[in-house]
Amino acid sequence: MGTTPNPNQPLRLGILLSGRGSNFLAIARNIREGKLPNVEIAVVISNVADAPGLSAAKDLGLPTALYVSKARPRADHDADLISCLRDYNVDLVCLAGYMRLLSPGFIAAFPNRILNIHPSLLPAFPGLDAQQQAFDYGVKVAGCTVHFVDEHLDHGAIILQRAIPVLESDDAHSLSERILVEEHIAYTEAVSRVAGGEYEIQGRRYIKRATA
Ligand code: GAR
């Protein structure tokens, strides 16, 4: 079952990132431009000190936090993230290039409240370098997936996918760039659907509830 949106209370996002942060920036821009009404970014958290996405969030004047994960036990690191997200009253966690597996404790703390974006048409090509994997495999259609996060890598119920053809002229780099354009559209659309609350999750299936 989805959330019941409260028109008086914005849905508060907690963004987790490790790098460039272009998906985060696309969400932030769409919020600014009014394309995600009643959604706000509560905090941007990085596990990497020099992540460009973290400095971009600071430049935008958003609350940020840094918890360096390197060499720390996963459960300890994730406990810090959970308490930070709770301090900021986060409703929905958005992984935006967060390149670290979440612990079972983290998943349990936000049941069906964690989204991830992955640059392939899952279940094809989970894990690292998905675009390169797709290119090397020779697929003719590639794309991206936004899904709920469960305890397995790039695995939970799929909210939406966007597909593009692989062109004869593509290399892995150009394919990645064209997938990224789709990612920036897909993540905002998925957040919008979750914020609207008109959905159910049946097994692996995300089902949009019919509106009257
Ligand atoms: C994006 O392509 C995202 O789909 C991918 O990392 C990139 C982050 O870019 N995530 C994964 O591969 C997760 N398995 P960004 O920092 O510019 O948003």
PDB file of C-alpha atoms and ligand atoms in Angstrom:
ATOM      1  CA  MET A   1       0.000   0.000   0.000  1.00  0.00           C
ATOM      2  CA  GLY A   2       1.303   3.469  -0.788  1.00  0.00           C
ATOM      3  CA  THR A   3       1.497   6.474   1.459  1.00  0.00           C
ATOM      4  CA  THR A   4      -1.487   8.610   2.224  1.00  0.00           C
ATOM      5  CA  PRO A   5      -0.289  12.013   1.141  1.00  0.00           C
ATOM      6  CA  ASN A   6      -1.035  14.870   3.480  1.00  0.00           C
ATOM      7  CA  PRO A   7      -1.626  18.025   1.418  1.00  0.00           C
ATOM      8  CA  ASN A   8      -0.425  20.167   4.324  1.00  0.00           C
ATOM      9  CA  GLN A   9       2.829  18.317   4.838  1.00  0.00           C
ATOM     10  CA  PRO A  10       5.461  17.994   2.150  1.00  0.00           C
ATOM     11  CA  LEU A  11       7.032  14.600   1.586  1.00  0.00           C
ATOM     12  CA  ARG A  12      10.564  14.917   2.921  1.00  0.00           C
ATOM     13  CA  LEU A  13      13.315  13.292   0.868  1.00  0.00           C
ATOM     14  CA  GLY A  14      16.631  12.066   2.215  1.00  0.00           C
ATOM     15  CA  ILE A  15      19.099  11.821  -0.659  1.00  0.00           C
ATOM     16  CA  LEU A  16      22.041   9.409  -0.370  1.00  0.00           C
ATOM     17  CA  LEU A  17      24.863   9.794  -2.862  1.00  0.00           C
ATOM     18  CA  SER A  18      28.502   8.875  -3.401  1.00  0.00           C
ATOM     19  CA  GLY A  19      29.568  10.850  -6.476  1.00  0.00           C
ATOM     20  CA  ARG A  20      28.575  13.306  -9.166  1.00  0.00           C
ATOM     21  CA  GLY A  21      24.982  13.771  -7.990  1.00  0.00           C
ATOM     22  CA  SER A  22      23.335  14.523 -11.327  1.00  0.00           C
ATOM     23  CA  ASN A  23      20.211  12.550 -10.382  1.00  0.00           C
ATOM     24  CA  PHE A  24      19.963  14.461  -7.119  1.00  0.00           C
ATOM     25  CA  LEU A  25      20.401  17.751  -9.002  1.00  0.00           C
ATOM     26  CA  ALA A  26      17.663  16.805 -11.470  1.00  0.00           C
ATOM     27  CA  ILE A  27      15.273  16.147  -8.573  1.00  0.00           C
ATOM     28  CA  ALA A  28      16.290  19.413  -6.877  1.00  0.00           C
ATOM     29  CA  ARG A  29      15.738  21.346 -10.121  1.00  0.00           C
ATOM     30  CA  ASN A  30      12.343  19.760 -10.698  1.00  0.00           C
ATOM     31  CA  ILE A  31      11.290  20.643  -7.150  1.00  0.00           C
ATOM     32  CA  ARG A  32      12.405  24.245  -7.736  1.00  0.00           C
ATOM     33  CA  GLU A  33      10.492  24.369 -11.007  1.00  0.00           C
ATOM     34  CA  GLY A  34       7.305  23.160  -9.335  1.00  0.00           C
ATOM     35  CA  LYS A  35       7.286  19.756 -11.047  1.00  0.00           C
ATOM     36  CA  LEU A  36       7.204  17.929  -7.714  1.00  0.00           C
ATOM     37  CA  PRO A  37       4.639  19.823  -5.686  1.00  0.00           C
ATOM     38  CA  ASN A  38       4.541  18.975  -2.008  1.00  0.00           C
ATOM     39  CA  VAL A  39       7.985  17.348  -2.032  1.00  0.00           C
ATOM     40  CA  GLU A  40      11.098  18.803  -0.397  1.00  0.00           C
ATOM     41  CA  ILE A  41      14.688  17.722   0.137  1.00  0.00           C
ATOM     42  CA  ALA A  42      15.260  17.365   3.873  1.00  0.00           C
ATOM     43  CA  VAL A  43      18.910  16.351   3.749  1.00  0.00           C
ATOM     44  CA  VAL A  44      21.623  15.205   1.335  1.00  0.00           C
ATOM     45  CA  ILE A  45      23.988  12.619   2.786  1.00  0.00           C
ATOM     46  CA  SER A  46      27.243  11.408   1.268  1.00  0.00           C
ATOM     47  CA  ASN A  47      29.476   8.525   2.279  1.00  0.00           C
ATOM     48  CA  VAL A  48      32.386  10.008   0.280  1.00  0.00           C
ATOM     49  CA  ALA A  49      34.061  13.208   1.480  1.00  0.00           C
ATOM     50  CA  ASP A  50      34.840  14.722  -1.905  1.00  0.00           C
ATOM     51  CA  ALA A  51      31.638  13.691  -3.693  1.00  0.00           C
ATOM     52  CA  PRO A  52      30.788  16.533  -6.115  1.00  0.00           C
ATOM     53  CA  GLY A  53      27.098  15.963  -5.314  1.00  0.00           C
ATOM     54  CA  LEU A  54      27.749  16.900  -1.693  1.00  0.00           C
ATOM     55  CA  SER A  55      29.339  20.245  -2.594  1.00  0.00           C
ATOM     56  CA  ALA A  56      26.541  20.898  -5.087  1.00  0.00           C
ATOM     57  CA  ALA A  57      24.003  20.363  -2.293  1.00  0.00           C
ATOM     58  CA  LYS A  58      25.884  22.810  -0.058  1.00  0.00           C
ATOM     59  CA  ASP A  59      25.944  25.356  -2.908  1.00  0.00           C
ATOM     60  CA  LEU A  60      22.163  25.036  -3.125  1.00  0.00           C
ATOM     61  CA  GLY A  61      21.920  25.756   0.590  1.00  0.00           C
ATOM     62  CA  LEU A  62      20.463  22.339   1.408  1.00  0.00           C
ATOM     63  CA  PRO A  63      21.179  20.575   4.700  1.00  0.00           C
ATOM     64  CA  THR A  64      24.007  18.082   4.182  1.00  0.00           C
ATOM     65  CA  ALA A  65      25.757  15.394   6.169  1.00  0.00           C
ATOM     66  CA  LEU A  66      28.903  13.368   5.599  1.00  0.00           C
ATOM     67  CA  TYR A  67      29.401   9.888   7.027  1.00  0.00           C
ATOM     68  CA  VAL A  68      32.516   8.353   5.545  1.00  0.00           C
ATOM     69  CA  SER A  69      31.840   4.659   5.139  1.00  0.00           C
ATOM     70  CA  LYS A  70      35.318   3.459   4.181  1.00  0.00           C
ATOM     71  CA  ALA A  71      36.680   0.874   6.620  1.00  0.00           C
ATOM     72  CA  ARG A  72      33.610   1.051   8.844  1.00  0.00           C
ATOM     73  CA  PRO A  73      31.392  -1.954   9.588  1.00  0.00           C
ATOM     74  CA  ARG A  74      28.258  -1.652   7.467  1.00  0.00           C
ATOM     75  CA  ALA A  75      25.855  -1.899  10.415  1.00  0.00           C
ATOM     76  CA  ASP A  76      27.622   0.911  12.340  1.00  0.00           C
ATOM     77  CA  HIS A  77      27.698   3.190   9.328  1.00  0.00           C
ATOM     78  CA  ASP A  78      24.061   2.511   8.520  1.00  0.00           C
ATOM     79  CA  ALA A  79      23.032   3.165  12.140  1.00  0.00           C
ATOM     80  CA  ASP A  80      24.474   6.681  11.757  1.00  0.00           C
ATOM     81  CA  LEU A  81      22.547   7.169   8.528  1.00  0.00           C
ATOM     82  CA  ILE A  82      19.302   5.987  10.103  1.00  0.00           C
ATOM     83  CA  SER A  83      19.596   8.384  13.005  1.00  0.00           C
ATOM     84  CA  CYS A  84      20.500  11.287  10.688  1.00  0.00           C
ATOM     85  CA  LEU A  85      17.529  10.538   8.417  1.00  0.00           C
ATOM     86  CA  ARG A  86      15.263  10.362  11.473  1.00  0.00           C
ATOM     87  CA  ASP A  87      16.652  13.643  12.838  1.00  0.00           C
ATOM     88  CA  TYR A  88      15.622  15.273   9.570  1.00  0.00           C
ATOM     89  CA  ASN A  89      12.183  13.595   9.606  1.00  0.00           C
ATOM     90  CA  VAL A  90      12.786  11.927   6.276  1.00  0.00           C
ATOM     91  CA  ASP A  91       9.780  10.150   4.751  1.00  0.00           C
ATOM     92  CA  LEU A  92      11.399   8.738   1.622  1.00  0.00           C
ATOM     93  CA  VAL A  93      15.044   7.798   1.080  1.00  0.00           C
ATOM     94  CA  CYS A  94      16.335   8.256  -2.482  1.00  0.00           C
ATOM     95  CA  LEU A  95      19.553   6.515  -3.440  1.00  0.00           C
ATOM     96  CA  ALA A  96      21.094   8.651  -6.166  1.00  0.00           C
ATOM     97  CA  GLY A  97      24.347   7.014  -7.152  1.00  0.00           C
ATOM     98  CA  TYR A  98      24.868   5.697  -3.621  1.00  0.00           C
ATOM     99  CA  MET A  99      27.445   3.005  -4.326  1.00  0.00           C
ATOM    100  CA  ARG A 100      27.195   0.966  -1.173  1.00  0.00           C
ATOM    101  CA  LEU A 101      24.943  -1.915  -0.205  1.00  0.00           C
ATOM    102  CA  LEU A 102      22.501  -1.172   2.589  1.00  0.00           C
ATOM    103  CA  SER A 103      22.347  -3.389   5.658  1.00  0.00           C
ATOM    104  CA  PRO A 104      19.185  -5.366   6.513  1.00  0.00           C
ATOM    105  CA  GLY A 105      18.747  -3.010   9.499  1.00  0.00           C
ATOM    106  CA  PHE A 106      18.577  -0.002   7.191  1.00  0.00           C
ATOM    107  CA  ILE A 107      16.031  -1.657   4.890  1.00  0.00           C
ATOM    108  CA  ALA A 108      13.913  -2.592   7.912  1.00  0.00           C
ATOM    109  CA  ALA A 109      14.049   0.985   9.243  1.00  0.00           C
ATOM    110  CA  PHE A 110      12.387   2.332   6.067  1.00  0.00           C
ATOM    111  CA  PRO A 111      10.122  -0.429   4.740  1.00  0.00           C
ATOM    112  CA  ASN A 112       9.100   0.336   1.142  1.00  0.00           C
ATOM    113  CA  ARG A 113      10.430   3.841   1.722  1.00  0.00           C
ATOM    114  CA  ILE A 114      13.745   3.566  -0.129  1.00  0.00           C
ATOM    115  CA  LEU A 115      14.080   4.147  -3.877  1.00  0.00           C
ATOM    116  CA  ASN A 116      17.045   3.452  -6.130  1.00  0.00           C
ATOM    117  CA  ILE A 117      17.847   4.306  -9.714  1.00  0.00           C
ATOM    118  CA  HIS A 118      19.884   1.916 -11.808  1.00  0.00           C
ATOM    119  CA  PRO A 119      21.167   2.506 -15.350  1.00  0.00           C
ATOM    120  CA  SER A 120      19.831  -0.697 -16.935  1.00  0.00           C
ATOM    121  CA  LEU A 121      16.558  -2.391 -17.630  1.00  0.00           C
ATOM    122  CA  LEU A 122      16.568  -4.651 -14.581  1.00  0.00           C
ATOM    123  CA  PRO A 123      16.834  -7.553 -13.991  1.00  0.00           C
ATOM    124  CA  ALA A 124      19.467  -7.268 -16.732  1.00  0.00           C
ATOM    125  CA  PHE A 125      22.882  -5.979 -15.713  1.00  0.00           C
ATOM    126  CA  PRO A 126      22.697  -5.300 -11.960  1.00  0.00           C
ATOM    127  CA  GLY A 127      25.801  -4.084 -10.154  1.00  0.00           C
ATOM    128  CA  LEU A 128      28.621  -1.866 -11.346  1.00  0.00           C
ATOM    129  CA  ASP A 129      29.093  -0.454 -14.864  1.00  0.00           C
ATOM    130  CA  ALA A 130      25.639  -1.484 -16.009  1.00  0.00           C
ATOM    131  CA  GLN A 131      25.833   0.586 -19.198  1.00  0.00           C
ATOM    132  CA  GLN A 132      29.156  -0.989 -20.174  1.00  0.00           C
ATOM    133  CA  GLN A 133      27.733  -4.437 -19.384  1.00  0.00           C
ATOM    134  CA  ALA A 134      24.729  -3.729 -21.639  1.00  0.00           C
ATOM    135  CA  PHE A 135      26.920  -2.373 -24.438  1.00  0.00           C
ATOM    136  CA  ASP A 136      29.328  -5.320 -24.265  1.00  0.00           C
ATOM    137  CA  TYR A 137      26.426  -7.772 -24.286  1.00  0.00           C
ATOM    138  CA  GLY A 138      25.181  -6.199 -27.497  1.00  0.00           C
ATOM    139  CA  VAL A 139      21.643  -5.437 -26.416  1.00  0.00           C
ATOM    140  CA  LYS A 140      19.562  -3.382 -28.842  1.00  0.00           C
ATOM    141  CA  VAL A 141      17.455  -1.719 -26.157  1.00  0.00           C
ATOM    142  CA  ALA A 142      18.877  -0.205 -22.973  1.00  0.00           C
ATOM    143  CA  GLY A 143      17.512   2.109 -20.306  1.00  0.00           C
ATOM    144  CA  CYS A 144      17.056   2.729 -16.618  1.00  0.00           C
ATOM    145  CA  THR A 145      14.953   1.464 -13.740  1.00  0.00           C
ATOM    146  CA  VAL A 146      13.628   3.099 -10.582  1.00  0.00           C
ATOM    147  CA  HIS A 147      12.723   0.535  -7.950  1.00  0.00           C
ATOM    148  CA  PHE A 148      12.051   0.075  -4.269  1.00  0.00           C
ATOM    149  CA  VAL A 149      15.077  -1.221  -2.431  1.00  0.00           C
ATOM    150  CA  ASP A 150      15.071  -4.576  -0.729  1.00  0.00           C
ATOM    151  CA  GLU A 151      17.924  -6.569   0.788  1.00  0.00           C
ATOM    152  CA  HIS A 152      19.240  -7.735  -2.616  1.00  0.00           C
ATOM    153  CA  LEU A 153      21.345  -5.703  -5.038  1.00  0.00           C
ATOM    154  CA  ASP A 154      19.342  -3.698  -7.615  1.00  0.00           C
ATOM    155  CA  HIS A 155      16.360  -5.944  -6.974  1.00  0.00           C
ATOM    156  CA  GLY A 156      13.155  -4.594  -5.344  1.00  0.00           C
ATOM    157  CA  ALA A 157       9.736  -3.916  -6.910  1.00  0.00           C
ATOM    158  CA  ILE A 158      10.011  -1.836 -10.071  1.00  0.00           C
ATOM    159  CA  ILE A 159       8.182   1.492 -10.156  1.00  0.00           C
ATOM    160  CA  LEU A 160       9.082   2.447 -13.701  1.00  0.00           C
ATOM    161  CA  GLN A 161      11.552   1.934 -16.513  1.00  0.00           C
ATOM    162  CA  ARG A 162      12.527   4.076 -19.478  1.00  0.00           C
ATOM    163  CA  ALA A 163      13.980   2.438 -22.577  1.00  0.00           C
ATOM    164  CA  ILE A 164      16.057   3.744 -25.455  1.00  0.00           C
ATOM    165  CA  PRO A 165      17.455   2.035 -28.564  1.00  0.00           C
ATOM    166  CA  VAL A 166      21.150   1.297 -28.693  1.00  0.00           C
ATOM    167  CA  LEU A 167      22.402   3.045 -31.819  1.00  0.00           C
ATOM    168  CA  GLU A 168      24.941   1.650 -34.294  1.00  0.00           C
ATOM    169  CA  SER A 169      27.007   4.769 -33.599  1.00  0.00           C
ATOM    170  CA  ASP A 170      26.976   4.299 -29.797  1.00  0.00           C
ATOM    171  CA  ASP A 171      29.920   3.457 -27.623  1.00  0.00           C
ATOM    172  CA  ALA A 172      29.535   2.755 -23.906  1.00  0.00           C
ATOM    173  CA  HIS A 173      30.081   6.441 -23.103  1.00  0.00           C
ATOM    174  CA  SER A 174      27.455   7.838 -25.468  1.00  0.00           C
ATOM    175  CA  LEU A 175      25.032   5.126 -24.374  1.00  0.00           C
ATOM    176  CA  SER A 176      25.591   6.099 -20.704  1.00  0.00           C
ATOM    177  CA  GLU A 177      24.953   9.742 -21.514  1.00  0.00           C
ATOM    178  CA  ARG A 178      21.696   8.983 -23.295  1.00  0.00           C
ATOM    179  CA  ILE A 179      20.571   6.688 -20.466  1.00  0.00           C
ATOM    180  CA  LEU A 180      21.377   9.470 -17.977  1.00  0.00           C
ATOM    181  CA  VAL A 181      18.968  11.816 -19.757  1.00  0.00           C
ATOM    182  CA  GLU A 182      16.265   9.186 -19.185  1.00  0.00           C
ATOM    183  CA  GLU A 183      17.336   8.717 -15.557  1.00  0.00           C
ATOM    184  CA  HIS A 184      16.777  12.387 -14.836  1.00  0.00           C
ATOM    185  CA  ILE A 185      13.201  12.115 -16.108  1.00  0.00           C
ATOM    186  CA  ALA A 186      12.529   8.736 -14.513  1.00  0.00           C
ATOM    187  CA  TYR A 187      13.567   9.549 -10.951  1.00  0.00           C
ATOM    188  CA  THR A 188      11.337  12.600 -10.674  1.00  0.00           C
ATOM    189  CA  GLU A 189       8.430  10.661 -12.184  1.00  0.00           C
ATOM    190  CA  ALA A 190       8.948   7.830  -9.682  1.00  0.00           C
ATOM    191  CA  VAL A 191       9.140  10.218  -6.707  1.00  0.00           C
ATOM    192  CA  SER A 192       5.983  11.883  -7.960  1.00  0.00           C
ATOM    193  CA  ARG A 193       4.171   8.536  -8.137  1.00  0.00           C
ATOM    194  CA  VAL A 194       5.283   7.540  -4.642  1.00  0.00           C
ATOM    195  CA  ALA A 195       4.391  10.987  -3.276  1.00  0.00           C
ATOM    196  CA  GLY A 196       0.937  10.682  -4.823  1.00  0.00           C
ATOM    197  CA  GLY A 197       0.417   7.489  -2.862  1.00  0.00           C
ATOM    198  CA  GLU A 198      -1.974   5.959  -5.386  1.00  0.00           C
ATOM    199  CA  TYR A 199      -0.304   2.569  -5.627  1.00  0.00           C
ATOM    200  CA  GLU A 200      -0.027  -0.865  -4.098  1.00  0.00           C
ATOM    201  CA  ILE A 201       2.849  -3.314  -3.997  1.00  0.00           C
ATOM    202  CA  GLN A 202       1.732  -6.887  -4.644  1.00  0.00           C
ATOM    203  CA  GLY A 203       4.706  -9.212  -4.389  1.00  0.00           C
ATOM    204  CA  ARG A 204       7.208  -7.767  -6.825  1.00  0.00           C
ATOM    205  CA  ARG A 205       4.582  -5.754  -8.632  1.00  0.00           C
ATOM    206  CA  TYR A 206       4.058  -2.025  -8.211  1.00  0.00           C
ATOM    207  CA  ILE A 207       0.472  -1.367  -9.244  1.00  0.00           C
ATOM    208  CA  LYS A 208      -0.982   2.041  -9.844  1.00  0.00           C
ATOM    209  CA  ARG A 209      -4.392   2.301  -8.211  1.00  0.00           C
ATOM    210  CA  ALA A 210      -7.165   3.356 -10.557  1.00  0.00           C
ATOM    211  CA  THR A 211      -8.303   6.892  -9.796  1.00  0.00           C
ATOM    212  CA  ALA A 212     -12.027   7.630  -9.766  1.00  0.00           C
TER     213      ALA A 212
HETATM  214  C1  GAR B   1      23.680   6.835 -12.199  1.00  0.00           C
HETATM  215  O1  GAR B   1      23.869   6.405 -13.522  1.00  0.00           O
HETATM  216  C2  GAR B   1      22.916   5.792 -11.406  1.00  0.00           C
HETATM  217  O2  GAR B   1      21.917   5.154 -12.162  1.00  0.00           O
HETATM  218  C3  GAR B   1      24.024   4.830 -11.029  1.00  0.00           C
HETATM  219  O3  GAR B   1      25.089   5.659 -10.674  1.00  0.00           O
HETATM  220  C4  GAR B   1      25.017   6.866 -11.453  1.00  0.00           C
HETATM  221  C5  GAR B   1      25.099   8.036 -10.513  1.00  0.00           C
HETATM  222  O4  GAR B   1      25.134   9.236 -11.246  1.00  0.00           O
HETATM  223  N1  GAR B   1      23.627   3.970  -9.963  1.00  0.00           N
HETATM  224  C6  GAR B   1      23.930   2.662  -9.912  1.00  0.00           C
HETATM  225  O5  GAR B   1      24.616   2.099 -10.735  1.00  0.00           O
HETATM  226  C7  GAR B   1      23.332   1.931  -8.722  1.00  0.00           C
HETATM  227  N2  GAR B   1      23.478   0.514  -8.848  1.00  0.00           N
HETATM  228  P1  GAR B   1      24.813  10.599 -10.541  1.00  0.00           P
HETATM  229  O6  GAR B   1      25.722  10.660  -9.310  1.00  0.00           O
HETATM  230  O7  GAR B   1      25.199  11.629 -11.553  1.00  0.00           O
HETATM  231  O8  GAR B   1      23.362  10.616 -10.166  1.00  0.00           O
END
